Short mmCIF file of C-alpha atoms in Angstrom, two decimals:
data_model
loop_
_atom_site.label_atom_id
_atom_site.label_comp_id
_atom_site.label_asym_id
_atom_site.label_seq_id
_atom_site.Cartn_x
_atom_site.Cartn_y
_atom_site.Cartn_z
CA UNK A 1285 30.12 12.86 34.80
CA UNK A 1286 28.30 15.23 31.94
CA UNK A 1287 27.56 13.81 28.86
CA UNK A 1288 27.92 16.61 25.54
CA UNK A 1289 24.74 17.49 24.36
CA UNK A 1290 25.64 20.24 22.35
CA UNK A 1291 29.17 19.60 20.68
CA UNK A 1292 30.64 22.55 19.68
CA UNK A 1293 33.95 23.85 17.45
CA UNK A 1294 34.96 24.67 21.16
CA UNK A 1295 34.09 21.37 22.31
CA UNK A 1296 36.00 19.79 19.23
CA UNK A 1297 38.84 21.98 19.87
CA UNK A 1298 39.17 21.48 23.49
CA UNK A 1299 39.39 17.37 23.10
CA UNK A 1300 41.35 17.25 20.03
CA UNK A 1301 43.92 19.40 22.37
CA UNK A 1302 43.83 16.62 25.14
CA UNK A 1303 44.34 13.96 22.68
CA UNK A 1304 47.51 15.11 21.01
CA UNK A 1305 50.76 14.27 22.41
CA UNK A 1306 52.87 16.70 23.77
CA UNK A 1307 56.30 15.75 22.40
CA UNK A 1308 58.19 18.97 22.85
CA UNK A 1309 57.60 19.10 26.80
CA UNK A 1310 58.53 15.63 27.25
CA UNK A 1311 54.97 14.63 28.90
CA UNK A 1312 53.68 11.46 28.43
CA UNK A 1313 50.60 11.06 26.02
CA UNK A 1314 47.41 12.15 27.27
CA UNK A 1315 45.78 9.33 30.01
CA UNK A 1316 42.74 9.63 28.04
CA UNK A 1317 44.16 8.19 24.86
CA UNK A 1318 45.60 5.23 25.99
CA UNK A 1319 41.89 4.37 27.79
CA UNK A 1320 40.48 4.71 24.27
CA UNK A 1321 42.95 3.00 22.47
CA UNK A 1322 42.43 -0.06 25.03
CA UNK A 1323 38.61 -0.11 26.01
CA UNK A 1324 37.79 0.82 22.26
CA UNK A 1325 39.51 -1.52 20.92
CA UNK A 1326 37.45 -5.00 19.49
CA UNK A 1327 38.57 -7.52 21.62
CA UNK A 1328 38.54 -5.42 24.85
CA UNK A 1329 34.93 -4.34 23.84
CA UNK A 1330 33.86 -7.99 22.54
CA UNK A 1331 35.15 -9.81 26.06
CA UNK A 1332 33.25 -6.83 28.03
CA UNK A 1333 29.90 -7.55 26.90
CA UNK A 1334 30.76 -11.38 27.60
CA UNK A 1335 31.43 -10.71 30.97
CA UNK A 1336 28.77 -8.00 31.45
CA UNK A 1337 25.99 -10.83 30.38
CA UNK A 1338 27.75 -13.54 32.62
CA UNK A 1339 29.52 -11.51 35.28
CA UNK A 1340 32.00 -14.51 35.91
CA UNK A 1341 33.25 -16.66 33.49
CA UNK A 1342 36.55 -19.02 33.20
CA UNK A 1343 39.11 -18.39 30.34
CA UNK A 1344 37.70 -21.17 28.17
CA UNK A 1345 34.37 -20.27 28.68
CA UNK A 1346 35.28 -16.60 26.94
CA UNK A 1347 37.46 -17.79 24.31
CA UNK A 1348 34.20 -20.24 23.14
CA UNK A 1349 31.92 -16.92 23.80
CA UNK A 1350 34.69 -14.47 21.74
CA UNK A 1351 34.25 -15.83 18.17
CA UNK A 1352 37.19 -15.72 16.63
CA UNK A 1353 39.74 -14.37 19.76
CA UNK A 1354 43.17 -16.35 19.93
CA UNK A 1355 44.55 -17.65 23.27
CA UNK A 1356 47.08 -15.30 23.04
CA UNK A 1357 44.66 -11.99 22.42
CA UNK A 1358 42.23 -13.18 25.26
CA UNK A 1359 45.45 -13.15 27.16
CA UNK A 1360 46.52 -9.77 26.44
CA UNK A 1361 43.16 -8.54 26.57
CA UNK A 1362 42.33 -10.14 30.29
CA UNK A 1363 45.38 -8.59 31.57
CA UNK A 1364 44.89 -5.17 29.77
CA UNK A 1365 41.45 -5.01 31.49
CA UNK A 1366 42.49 -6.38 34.57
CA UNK A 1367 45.56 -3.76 34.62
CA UNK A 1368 42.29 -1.03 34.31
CA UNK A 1369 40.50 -2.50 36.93
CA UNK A 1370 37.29 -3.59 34.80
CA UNK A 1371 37.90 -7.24 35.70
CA UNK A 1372 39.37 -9.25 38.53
CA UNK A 1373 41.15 -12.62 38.18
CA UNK A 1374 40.86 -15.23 40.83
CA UNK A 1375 43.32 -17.91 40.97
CA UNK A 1376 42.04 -21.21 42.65
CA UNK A 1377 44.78 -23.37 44.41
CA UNK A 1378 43.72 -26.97 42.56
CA UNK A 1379 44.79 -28.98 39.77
CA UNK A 1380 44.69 -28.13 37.35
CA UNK A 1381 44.49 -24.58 38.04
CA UNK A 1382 40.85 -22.53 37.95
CA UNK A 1383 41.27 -19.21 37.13
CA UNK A 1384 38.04 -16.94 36.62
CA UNK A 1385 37.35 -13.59 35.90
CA UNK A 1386 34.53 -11.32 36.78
CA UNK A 1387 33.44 -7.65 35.99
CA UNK A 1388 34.20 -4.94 38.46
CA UNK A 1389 31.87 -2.39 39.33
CA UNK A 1390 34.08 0.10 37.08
CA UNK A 1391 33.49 -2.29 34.02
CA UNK A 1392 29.62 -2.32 35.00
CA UNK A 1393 30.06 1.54 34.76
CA UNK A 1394 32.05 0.80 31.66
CA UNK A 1395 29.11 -1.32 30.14
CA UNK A 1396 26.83 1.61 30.55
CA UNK A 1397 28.07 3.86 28.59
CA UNK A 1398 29.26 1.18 25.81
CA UNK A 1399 25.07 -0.13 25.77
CA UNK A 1400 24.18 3.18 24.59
CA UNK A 1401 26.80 3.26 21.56
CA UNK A 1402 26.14 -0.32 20.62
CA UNK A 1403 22.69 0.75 20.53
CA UNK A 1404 23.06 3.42 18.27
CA UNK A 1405 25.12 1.24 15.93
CA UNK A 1406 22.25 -1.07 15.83
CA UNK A 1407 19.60 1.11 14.77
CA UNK A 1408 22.19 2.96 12.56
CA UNK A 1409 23.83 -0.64 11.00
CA UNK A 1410 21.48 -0.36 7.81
CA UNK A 1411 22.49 3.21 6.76
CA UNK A 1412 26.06 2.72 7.54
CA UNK A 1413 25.91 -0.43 5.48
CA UNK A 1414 24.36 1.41 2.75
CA UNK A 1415 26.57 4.28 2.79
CA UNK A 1416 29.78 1.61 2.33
CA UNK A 1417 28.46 -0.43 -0.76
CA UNK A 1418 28.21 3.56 -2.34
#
């Protein structure tokens, strides 16, 4: 994969093209979109580092790690990921029923690539911060 080192007006043009739908041929919207509507999303990105720093984790243990996450959102948000093949969910046959879930290689990949942005909003968090209060 190539990361953009030097983003251009071409650059610009040439994703802002991919991300807008294309109504008038009757295509579905771009693939790309609905990744970065999902993975970027809060809860998606919140449960992901959860799981990156535990690997495997039952459903109660990330609701207690996800401040704030409803059952119903953690529910939504397993499946979503699950449906993207970042996590796995294992049923165990026992009562009541065990159900964990654990980060795929892809979602390791994932986690990669989100470390670097979460890093940069770290060192950035002060001047952002500042720039809101103006």
């Amino acid at each position: 994969m190539e990361t953009i080192v030097d983003f251009t007006v071409k650059d610009a043009k040439k994703i802002a093209e991919n991300f807008l739908a294309k109504k008038e041929t009757g295509l579905p919207l771009c693939p790309v979109k609905d990744i970065m509507h999902t993975l970027g999303d809060k809860w998606s990105v919140l449960v992901m580092m959860t799981l990156g720093t535990h690997e495997t984790l039952r459903f109660n243990e990330i609701r207690h790690a996800v401040d704030g996450i409803s059952q119903k959102m953690l529910t939504v948000t397993l499946r979503e990921l699950e449906s993207f093949g970042m996590v796995t969910r294992e049923v165990f046959p026992q009562i009541p029923p065990k159900v964990e879930y654990t980060i795929t290689p892809l979602g390791q990949e994932f986690l990669s690539h989100l470390k670097g942005m979460l890093e940069w909003a770290c060192a950035n968090s002060a001047q952002i911060a500042a720039n809101r209060t103006k």
